[in-house]
């Protein structure tokens, strides 16, 4: 493993050894890397860029949420869906092979955690949206239960073949709910269908917060449900990215200056998902 010249005290950039790379659900893989410096820097909800070394095909790196980062062992893990050339080629990599890695990047969940101190918290994931929650749940479950929000992790998938990492979340001790569209496991329906059970109407909206990551239709539904209840809701976006470092503007989203005024002229600006996100207050986004 080697660092590159741009590594500093906030960013690692280098070539890392692959420790494991395996399919964990239908077209969903998890790669583990030896990256001690990165592991010591990463915060829950941040992302990393990976690129195949010694190849210009594809030339750009790809962003992936940090699944786990253990400073004690130096092991860093990312979960990826096989959706294009880069991720297809990544599936052929074996332990001992190398990947170029840079990061950690983005704001992560810390902004959401600072925004409110909920008593009831739901983490809603779909697809590979499970990835940015694992480190967060680890951190939450290490807190004193007396101060920790009552937390439920909801994972929604099309069918049981698409479930990923659910048992590992259960092993952390967090309450886990699973939904599948075909009813093959868990509650039949969508992740949003179990939110009324988690948040009885008797709760004070000021005590409730929802964090979500996954496909846009799911995020849109979670944001709408949260807005109807007046809950604080933050979403981690999976916008397409090129540079990952704020330079190319390929990842911009429309951001409302005053959410109360809505999507009207003069009340919006662009935000870059890679440096201003990927975590945004859902009320500021145009769904
Ligand atoms: Fe280049 Fe965000 S990916 S600015």
mmCIF file of C-alpha atoms and ligand atoms in Angstrom:
data_model
loop_
_atom_site.group_PDB
_atom_site.id
_atom_site.type_symbol
_atom_site.label_atom_id
_atom_site.label_comp_id
_atom_site.label_asym_id
_atom_site.label_seq_id
_atom_site.Cartn_x
_atom_site.Cartn_y
_atom_site.Cartn_z
ATOM 1 C CA UNK A 1 0.000 0.000 0.000
ATOM 2 C CA UNK A 2 1.260 3.504 -0.771
ATOM 3 C CA UNK A 3 0.099 7.046 -0.044
ATOM 4 C CA UNK A 4 0.077 9.622 -2.823
ATOM 5 C CA UNK A 5 1.405 13.142 -2.537
ATOM 6 C CA UNK A 6 -1.985 14.677 -1.770
ATOM 7 C CA UNK A 7 -2.527 12.714 1.432
ATOM 8 C CA UNK A 8 -2.838 15.089 4.376
ATOM 9 C CA UNK A 9 -4.328 15.083 7.860
ATOM 10 C CA UNK A 10 -7.919 15.139 6.510
ATOM 11 C CA UNK A 11 -7.651 13.111 3.331
ATOM 12 C CA UNK A 12 -6.058 9.825 2.386
ATOM 13 C CA UNK A 13 -5.132 9.128 -1.203
ATOM 14 C CA UNK A 14 -3.318 5.948 -2.124
ATOM 15 C CA UNK A 15 -3.278 2.420 -3.465
ATOM 16 C CA UNK A 16 -4.655 -0.160 -1.050
ATOM 17 C CA UNK A 17 -4.581 -3.937 -0.786
ATOM 18 C CA UNK A 18 -7.887 -5.760 -1.097
ATOM 19 C CA UNK A 19 -8.600 -8.009 1.887
ATOM 20 C CA UNK A 20 -11.911 -9.442 0.665
ATOM 21 C CA UNK A 21 -14.358 -8.935 -2.191
ATOM 22 C CA UNK A 22 -17.542 -10.980 -2.302
ATOM 23 C CA UNK A 23 -21.155 -10.920 -3.465
ATOM 24 C CA UNK A 24 -23.463 -10.489 -0.452
ATOM 25 C CA UNK A 25 -26.845 -10.235 -2.255
ATOM 26 C CA UNK A 26 -28.111 -10.260 -5.835
ATOM 27 C CA UNK A 27 -25.717 -7.898 -7.718
ATOM 28 C CA UNK A 28 -24.538 -6.373 -4.436
ATOM 29 C CA UNK A 29 -20.890 -6.808 -3.420
ATOM 30 C CA UNK A 30 -18.756 -5.804 -0.486
ATOM 31 C CA UNK A 31 -15.065 -4.990 -0.747
ATOM 32 C CA UNK A 32 -12.683 -4.732 2.215
ATOM 33 C CA UNK A 33 -9.437 -2.789 1.981
ATOM 34 C CA UNK A 34 -6.368 -2.319 4.119
ATOM 35 C CA UNK A 35 -6.334 1.442 4.716
ATOM 36 C CA UNK A 36 -5.359 2.379 8.300
ATOM 37 C CA UNK A 37 -5.086 6.114 7.724
ATOM 38 C CA UNK A 38 -8.457 6.277 5.983
ATOM 39 C CA UNK A 39 -9.998 4.179 8.772
ATOM 40 C CA UNK A 40 -8.811 6.674 11.369
ATOM 41 C CA UNK A 41 -10.349 9.627 9.468
ATOM 42 C CA UNK A 42 -13.764 8.350 8.310
ATOM 43 C CA UNK A 43 -16.999 9.547 9.901
ATOM 44 C CA UNK A 44 -20.432 7.870 9.552
ATOM 45 C CA UNK A 45 -22.132 8.761 6.263
ATOM 46 C CA UNK A 46 -19.005 9.920 4.450
ATOM 47 C CA UNK A 47 -18.008 8.368 1.145
ATOM 48 C CA UNK A 48 -14.859 7.252 -0.644
ATOM 49 C CA UNK A 49 -13.751 7.116 -4.252
ATOM 50 C CA UNK A 50 -12.387 3.885 -5.743
ATOM 51 C CA UNK A 51 -10.592 3.452 -9.036
ATOM 52 C CA UNK A 52 -9.031 0.485 -10.789
ATOM 53 C CA UNK A 53 -5.241 0.962 -10.776
ATOM 54 C CA UNK A 54 -3.113 0.874 -13.919
ATOM 55 C CA UNK A 55 -6.146 1.357 -16.134
ATOM 56 C CA UNK A 56 -7.812 4.221 -17.965
ATOM 57 C CA UNK A 57 -10.989 2.266 -18.595
ATOM 58 C CA UNK A 58 -12.918 3.759 -16.943
ATOM 59 C CA UNK A 59 -10.735 6.771 -16.312
ATOM 60 C CA UNK A 60 -12.756 8.204 -13.433
ATOM 61 C CA UNK A 61 -13.122 6.863 -9.932
ATOM 62 C CA UNK A 62 -16.547 5.948 -8.541
ATOM 63 C CA UNK A 63 -18.100 7.082 -5.254
ATOM 64 C CA UNK A 64 -19.218 4.568 -2.623
ATOM 65 C CA UNK A 65 -20.507 5.084 0.899
ATOM 66 C CA UNK A 66 -18.161 3.964 3.649
ATOM 67 C CA UNK A 67 -19.766 0.869 5.184
ATOM 68 C CA UNK A 68 -17.245 0.248 7.941
ATOM 69 C CA UNK A 69 -13.936 1.748 8.983
ATOM 70 C CA UNK A 70 -12.124 0.295 11.962
ATOM 71 C CA UNK A 71 -9.193 2.378 13.237
ATOM 72 C CA UNK A 72 -8.037 -0.561 15.398
ATOM 73 C CA UNK A 73 -7.506 -2.919 12.455
ATOM 74 C CA UNK A 74 -7.179 -0.449 9.584
ATOM 75 C CA UNK A 75 -9.887 -2.308 7.678
ATOM 76 C CA UNK A 76 -12.233 -0.238 5.490
ATOM 77 C CA UNK A 77 -15.315 -1.677 3.774
ATOM 78 C CA UNK A 78 -17.619 -0.426 1.020
ATOM 79 C CA UNK A 79 -20.777 -1.976 -0.425
ATOM 80 C CA UNK A 80 -21.401 -1.625 -4.155
ATOM 81 C CA UNK A 81 -24.153 -2.454 -6.611
ATOM 82 C CA UNK A 82 -22.962 -3.835 -9.957
ATOM 83 C CA UNK A 83 -24.372 -1.259 -12.368
ATOM 84 C CA UNK A 84 -21.686 -0.385 -14.929
ATOM 85 C CA UNK A 85 -18.203 -1.027 -16.282
ATOM 86 C CA UNK A 86 -16.240 -0.022 -13.179
ATOM 87 C CA UNK A 87 -18.297 -2.058 -10.735
ATOM 88 C CA UNK A 88 -18.452 -5.030 -13.123
ATOM 89 C CA UNK A 89 -14.667 -5.044 -13.336
ATOM 90 C CA UNK A 90 -14.398 -4.681 -9.558
ATOM 91 C CA UNK A 91 -16.186 -8.017 -9.095
ATOM 92 C CA UNK A 92 -13.188 -9.792 -10.656
ATOM 93 C CA UNK A 93 -10.769 -8.442 -8.041
ATOM 94 C CA UNK A 94 -9.288 -10.908 -5.560
ATOM 95 C CA UNK A 95 -7.721 -10.555 -2.093
ATOM 96 C CA UNK A 96 -4.181 -9.258 -2.604
ATOM 97 C CA UNK A 97 -5.149 -7.174 -5.643
ATOM 98 C CA UNK A 98 -5.162 -3.376 -5.330
ATOM 99 C CA UNK A 99 -7.566 -0.463 -5.681
ATOM 100 C CA UNK A 100 -6.874 3.250 -5.688
ATOM 101 C CA UNK A 101 -8.724 4.913 -2.830
ATOM 102 C CA UNK A 102 -9.234 8.537 -1.820
ATOM 103 C CA UNK A 103 -11.292 10.104 0.905
ATOM 104 C CA UNK A 104 -13.057 10.288 3.277
ATOM 105 C CA UNK A 105 -15.235 12.802 1.430
ATOM 106 C CA UNK A 106 -18.492 14.642 2.083
ATOM 107 C CA UNK A 107 -20.233 15.786 5.235
ATOM 108 C CA UNK A 108 -21.668 12.507 6.538
ATOM 109 C CA UNK A 109 -24.426 12.312 9.155
ATOM 110 C CA UNK A 110 -22.745 14.661 11.650
ATOM 111 C CA UNK A 111 -24.712 17.706 10.394
ATOM 112 C CA UNK A 112 -27.984 15.819 10.875
ATOM 113 C CA UNK A 113 -26.946 14.692 14.349
ATOM 114 C CA UNK A 114 -26.087 18.275 15.333
ATOM 115 C CA UNK A 115 -29.408 19.585 13.966
ATOM 116 C CA UNK A 116 -31.592 17.915 16.567
ATOM 117 C CA UNK A 117 -31.495 15.616 19.580
ATOM 118 C CA UNK A 118 -34.342 13.164 18.864
ATOM 119 C CA UNK A 119 -35.741 10.711 21.373
ATOM 120 C CA UNK A 120 -37.041 8.545 18.500
ATOM 121 C CA UNK A 121 -34.853 7.952 15.448
ATOM 122 C CA UNK A 122 -35.496 5.907 12.303
ATOM 123 C CA UNK A 123 -32.758 5.049 9.811
ATOM 124 C CA UNK A 124 -34.425 4.104 6.525
ATOM 125 C CA UNK A 125 -32.418 2.269 3.862
ATOM 126 C CA UNK A 126 -33.086 0.669 0.485
ATOM 127 C CA UNK A 127 -30.797 -0.974 -2.087
ATOM 128 C CA UNK A 128 -27.171 -0.260 -1.171
ATOM 129 C CA UNK A 129 -28.471 2.581 1.027
ATOM 130 C CA UNK A 130 -27.618 0.319 3.959
ATOM 131 C CA UNK A 131 -23.949 1.232 3.624
ATOM 132 C CA UNK A 132 -23.834 4.721 5.207
ATOM 133 C CA UNK A 133 -25.746 3.542 8.277
ATOM 134 C CA UNK A 134 -23.495 0.791 9.611
ATOM 135 C CA UNK A 135 -20.852 3.071 11.145
ATOM 136 C CA UNK A 136 -23.605 5.338 12.475
ATOM 137 C CA UNK A 137 -25.378 2.447 14.213
ATOM 138 C CA UNK A 138 -22.058 1.268 15.623
ATOM 139 C CA UNK A 139 -21.494 4.725 17.064
ATOM 140 C CA UNK A 140 -25.065 5.002 18.408
ATOM 141 C CA UNK A 141 -24.993 1.581 20.071
ATOM 142 C CA UNK A 142 -21.716 2.454 21.794
ATOM 143 C CA UNK A 143 -23.456 5.380 23.519
ATOM 144 C CA UNK A 144 -24.919 5.252 27.008
ATOM 145 C CA UNK A 145 -28.491 3.888 26.543
ATOM 146 C CA UNK A 146 -29.712 6.651 28.874
ATOM 147 C CA UNK A 147 -28.824 9.320 26.309
ATOM 148 C CA UNK A 148 -29.151 7.344 23.085
ATOM 149 C CA UNK A 149 -32.263 7.907 20.939
ATOM 150 C CA UNK A 150 -34.576 4.918 20.634
ATOM 151 C CA UNK A 151 -33.414 3.788 17.208
ATOM 152 C CA UNK A 152 -34.956 1.580 14.526
ATOM 153 C CA UNK A 153 -33.189 0.553 11.338
ATOM 154 C CA UNK A 154 -35.615 -0.063 8.460
ATOM 155 C CA UNK A 155 -34.424 -1.881 5.358
ATOM 156 C CA UNK A 156 -36.713 -2.017 2.326
ATOM 157 C CA UNK A 157 -36.032 -4.238 -0.687
ATOM 158 C CA UNK A 158 -37.860 -5.675 -3.672
ATOM 159 C CA UNK A 159 -37.418 -9.269 -2.451
ATOM 160 C CA UNK A 160 -35.364 -11.327 -0.008
ATOM 161 C CA UNK A 161 -32.640 -11.895 -2.652
ATOM 162 C CA UNK A 162 -31.896 -8.146 -2.392
ATOM 163 C CA UNK A 163 -31.451 -8.027 1.396
ATOM 164 C CA UNK A 164 -27.966 -7.051 2.421
ATOM 165 C CA UNK A 165 -26.156 -6.612 5.730
ATOM 166 C CA UNK A 166 -29.368 -6.954 7.780
ATOM 167 C CA UNK A 167 -27.937 -9.608 10.124
ATOM 168 C CA UNK A 168 -24.906 -7.436 10.790
ATOM 169 C CA UNK A 169 -27.142 -4.570 11.854
ATOM 170 C CA UNK A 170 -29.073 -6.969 14.130
ATOM 171 C CA UNK A 171 -25.768 -8.096 15.640
ATOM 172 C CA UNK A 172 -25.110 -4.509 16.734
ATOM 173 C CA UNK A 173 -28.250 -4.714 18.893
ATOM 174 C CA UNK A 174 -30.348 -2.131 17.055
ATOM 175 C CA UNK A 175 -34.072 -2.719 16.440
ATOM 176 C CA UNK A 176 -34.373 -3.891 12.789
ATOM 177 C CA UNK A 177 -37.479 -3.904 10.562
ATOM 178 C CA UNK A 178 -37.432 -5.404 7.071
ATOM 179 C CA UNK A 179 -39.937 -4.788 4.294
ATOM 180 C CA UNK A 180 -40.102 -6.426 0.873
ATOM 181 C CA UNK A 181 -42.326 -5.456 -2.036
ATOM 182 C CA UNK A 182 -43.192 -9.113 -2.748
ATOM 183 C CA UNK A 183 -43.598 -10.084 0.917
ATOM 184 C CA UNK A 184 -40.888 -12.795 0.656
ATOM 185 C CA UNK A 185 -39.518 -11.672 4.034
ATOM 186 C CA UNK A 186 -40.558 -9.115 6.641
ATOM 187 C CA UNK A 187 -43.529 -6.812 6.151
ATOM 188 C CA UNK A 188 -45.008 -6.799 2.635
ATOM 189 C CA UNK A 189 -44.795 -3.303 1.175
ATOM 190 C CA UNK A 190 -42.435 -0.339 1.288
ATOM 191 C CA UNK A 191 -40.106 0.983 3.967
ATOM 192 C CA UNK A 192 -42.445 3.929 4.530
ATOM 193 C CA UNK A 193 -45.286 1.517 5.425
ATOM 194 C CA UNK A 194 -43.756 0.738 8.839
ATOM 195 C CA UNK A 195 -43.062 4.366 9.790
ATOM 196 C CA UNK A 196 -46.498 4.883 11.439
ATOM 197 C CA UNK A 197 -45.732 1.939 13.787
ATOM 198 C CA UNK A 198 -42.357 3.419 14.700
ATOM 199 C CA UNK A 199 -43.739 6.910 15.189
ATOM 200 C CA UNK A 200 -47.152 6.877 16.933
ATOM 201 C CA UNK A 201 -48.993 10.164 16.429
ATOM 202 C CA UNK A 202 -48.800 10.737 20.191
ATOM 203 C CA UNK A 203 -45.066 11.559 19.885
ATOM 204 C CA UNK A 204 -43.969 15.192 19.871
ATOM 205 C CA UNK A 205 -42.612 15.901 16.334
ATOM 206 C CA UNK A 206 -39.703 17.758 17.947
ATOM 207 C CA UNK A 207 -38.565 14.406 19.413
ATOM 208 C CA UNK A 208 -38.552 12.596 16.066
ATOM 209 C CA UNK A 209 -35.942 12.383 13.341
ATOM 210 C CA UNK A 210 -35.617 10.289 10.187
ATOM 211 C CA UNK A 211 -32.402 9.690 8.239
ATOM 212 C CA UNK A 212 -32.700 7.955 4.871
ATOM 213 C CA UNK A 213 -30.541 6.625 2.038
ATOM 214 C CA UNK A 214 -31.579 4.659 -1.016
ATOM 215 C CA UNK A 215 -33.357 4.978 -4.368
ATOM 216 C CA UNK A 216 -34.862 8.405 -5.135
ATOM 217 C CA UNK A 217 -38.530 7.246 -5.081
ATOM 218 C CA UNK A 218 -37.976 5.906 -1.562
ATOM 219 C CA UNK A 219 -36.262 9.129 -0.434
ATOM 220 C CA UNK A 220 -39.069 11.189 -1.974
ATOM 221 C CA UNK A 221 -41.670 9.145 -0.081
ATOM 222 C CA UNK A 222 -39.775 9.362 3.217
ATOM 223 C CA UNK A 223 -39.271 13.127 2.799
ATOM 224 C CA UNK A 224 -42.988 13.639 2.047
ATOM 225 C CA UNK A 225 -44.079 11.517 5.011
ATOM 226 C CA UNK A 226 -41.694 13.364 7.347
ATOM 227 C CA UNK A 227 -42.846 16.769 6.074
ATOM 228 C CA UNK A 228 -46.487 15.813 6.677
ATOM 229 C CA UNK A 229 -45.636 14.951 10.282
ATOM 230 C CA UNK A 230 -43.340 17.962 10.766
ATOM 231 C CA UNK A 231 -40.327 15.713 11.497
ATOM 232 C CA UNK A 232 -36.688 16.565 10.983
ATOM 233 C CA UNK A 233 -35.567 14.476 7.977
ATOM 234 C CA UNK A 234 -32.153 14.170 6.334
ATOM 235 C CA UNK A 235 -31.323 12.217 3.203
ATOM 236 C CA UNK A 236 -28.044 10.934 1.819
ATOM 237 C CA UNK A 237 -28.085 11.315 -1.971
ATOM 238 C CA UNK A 238 -26.516 8.933 -4.485
ATOM 239 C CA UNK A 239 -25.956 11.585 -7.192
ATOM 240 C CA UNK A 240 -23.701 10.658 -10.137
ATOM 241 C CA UNK A 241 -20.212 12.060 -9.563
ATOM 242 C CA UNK A 242 -17.054 12.592 -11.608
ATOM 243 C CA UNK A 243 -14.359 14.277 -9.503
ATOM 244 C CA UNK A 244 -15.856 13.783 -6.023
ATOM 245 C CA UNK A 245 -14.018 16.895 -4.830
ATOM 246 C CA UNK A 246 -16.142 19.900 -5.792
ATOM 247 C CA UNK A 247 -14.429 20.720 -9.090
ATOM 248 C CA UNK A 248 -16.653 19.502 -11.941
ATOM 249 C CA UNK A 249 -20.236 20.369 -10.835
ATOM 250 C CA UNK A 250 -21.540 17.084 -12.240
ATOM 251 C CA UNK A 251 -23.281 16.303 -8.940
ATOM 252 C CA UNK A 252 -25.328 19.466 -8.327
ATOM 253 C CA UNK A 253 -28.823 19.419 -6.836
ATOM 254 C CA UNK A 254 -31.355 22.224 -6.547
ATOM 255 C CA UNK A 255 -31.371 23.510 -2.947
ATOM 256 C CA UNK A 256 -34.122 25.724 -1.541
ATOM 257 C CA UNK A 257 -32.901 28.723 0.446
ATOM 258 C CA UNK A 258 -36.159 28.956 2.431
ATOM 259 C CA UNK A 259 -38.075 25.649 2.338
ATOM 260 C CA UNK A 260 -41.287 27.439 3.384
ATOM 261 C CA UNK A 261 -41.342 29.435 0.119
ATOM 262 C CA UNK A 262 -40.954 26.363 -2.087
ATOM 263 C CA UNK A 263 -39.481 26.062 -5.573
ATOM 264 C CA UNK A 264 -39.963 29.650 -6.796
ATOM 265 C CA UNK A 265 -37.598 31.968 -8.684
ATOM 266 C CA UNK A 266 -34.970 33.507 -6.438
ATOM 267 C CA UNK A 267 -35.422 30.907 -3.694
ATOM 268 C CA UNK A 268 -32.998 28.265 -4.860
ATOM 269 C CA UNK A 269 -29.342 27.702 -5.480
ATOM 270 C CA UNK A 270 -27.207 24.749 -6.461
ATOM 271 C CA UNK A 271 -25.381 22.536 -3.984
ATOM 272 C CA UNK A 272 -22.715 19.994 -4.864
ATOM 273 C CA UNK A 273 -23.509 16.546 -3.477
ATOM 274 C CA UNK A 274 -19.832 15.664 -3.123
ATOM 275 C CA UNK A 275 -18.739 18.564 -0.913
ATOM 276 C CA UNK A 276 -21.981 20.105 0.440
ATOM 277 C CA UNK A 277 -23.561 16.642 0.925
ATOM 278 C CA UNK A 278 -24.145 13.794 0.377
ATOM 279 C CA UNK A 279 -26.358 14.381 3.447
ATOM 280 C CA UNK A 280 -28.939 17.169 3.048
ATOM 281 C CA UNK A 281 -31.875 18.352 5.084
ATOM 282 C CA UNK A 282 -34.756 16.920 3.017
ATOM 283 C CA UNK A 283 -36.857 20.073 3.428
ATOM 284 C CA UNK A 284 -34.298 22.027 1.357
ATOM 285 C CA UNK A 285 -34.356 19.649 -1.609
ATOM 286 C CA UNK A 286 -36.685 19.744 -4.610
ATOM 287 C CA UNK A 287 -38.212 16.251 -4.865
HETATM 288 FE FE1 LIG B 1 -17.327 16.950 -9.201
HETATM 289 FE FE2 LIG B 1 -19.173 16.952 -7.274
HETATM 290 S S1 LIG B 1 -18.437 15.271 -8.407
HETATM 291 S S2 LIG B 1 -18.217 18.664 -8.195
#
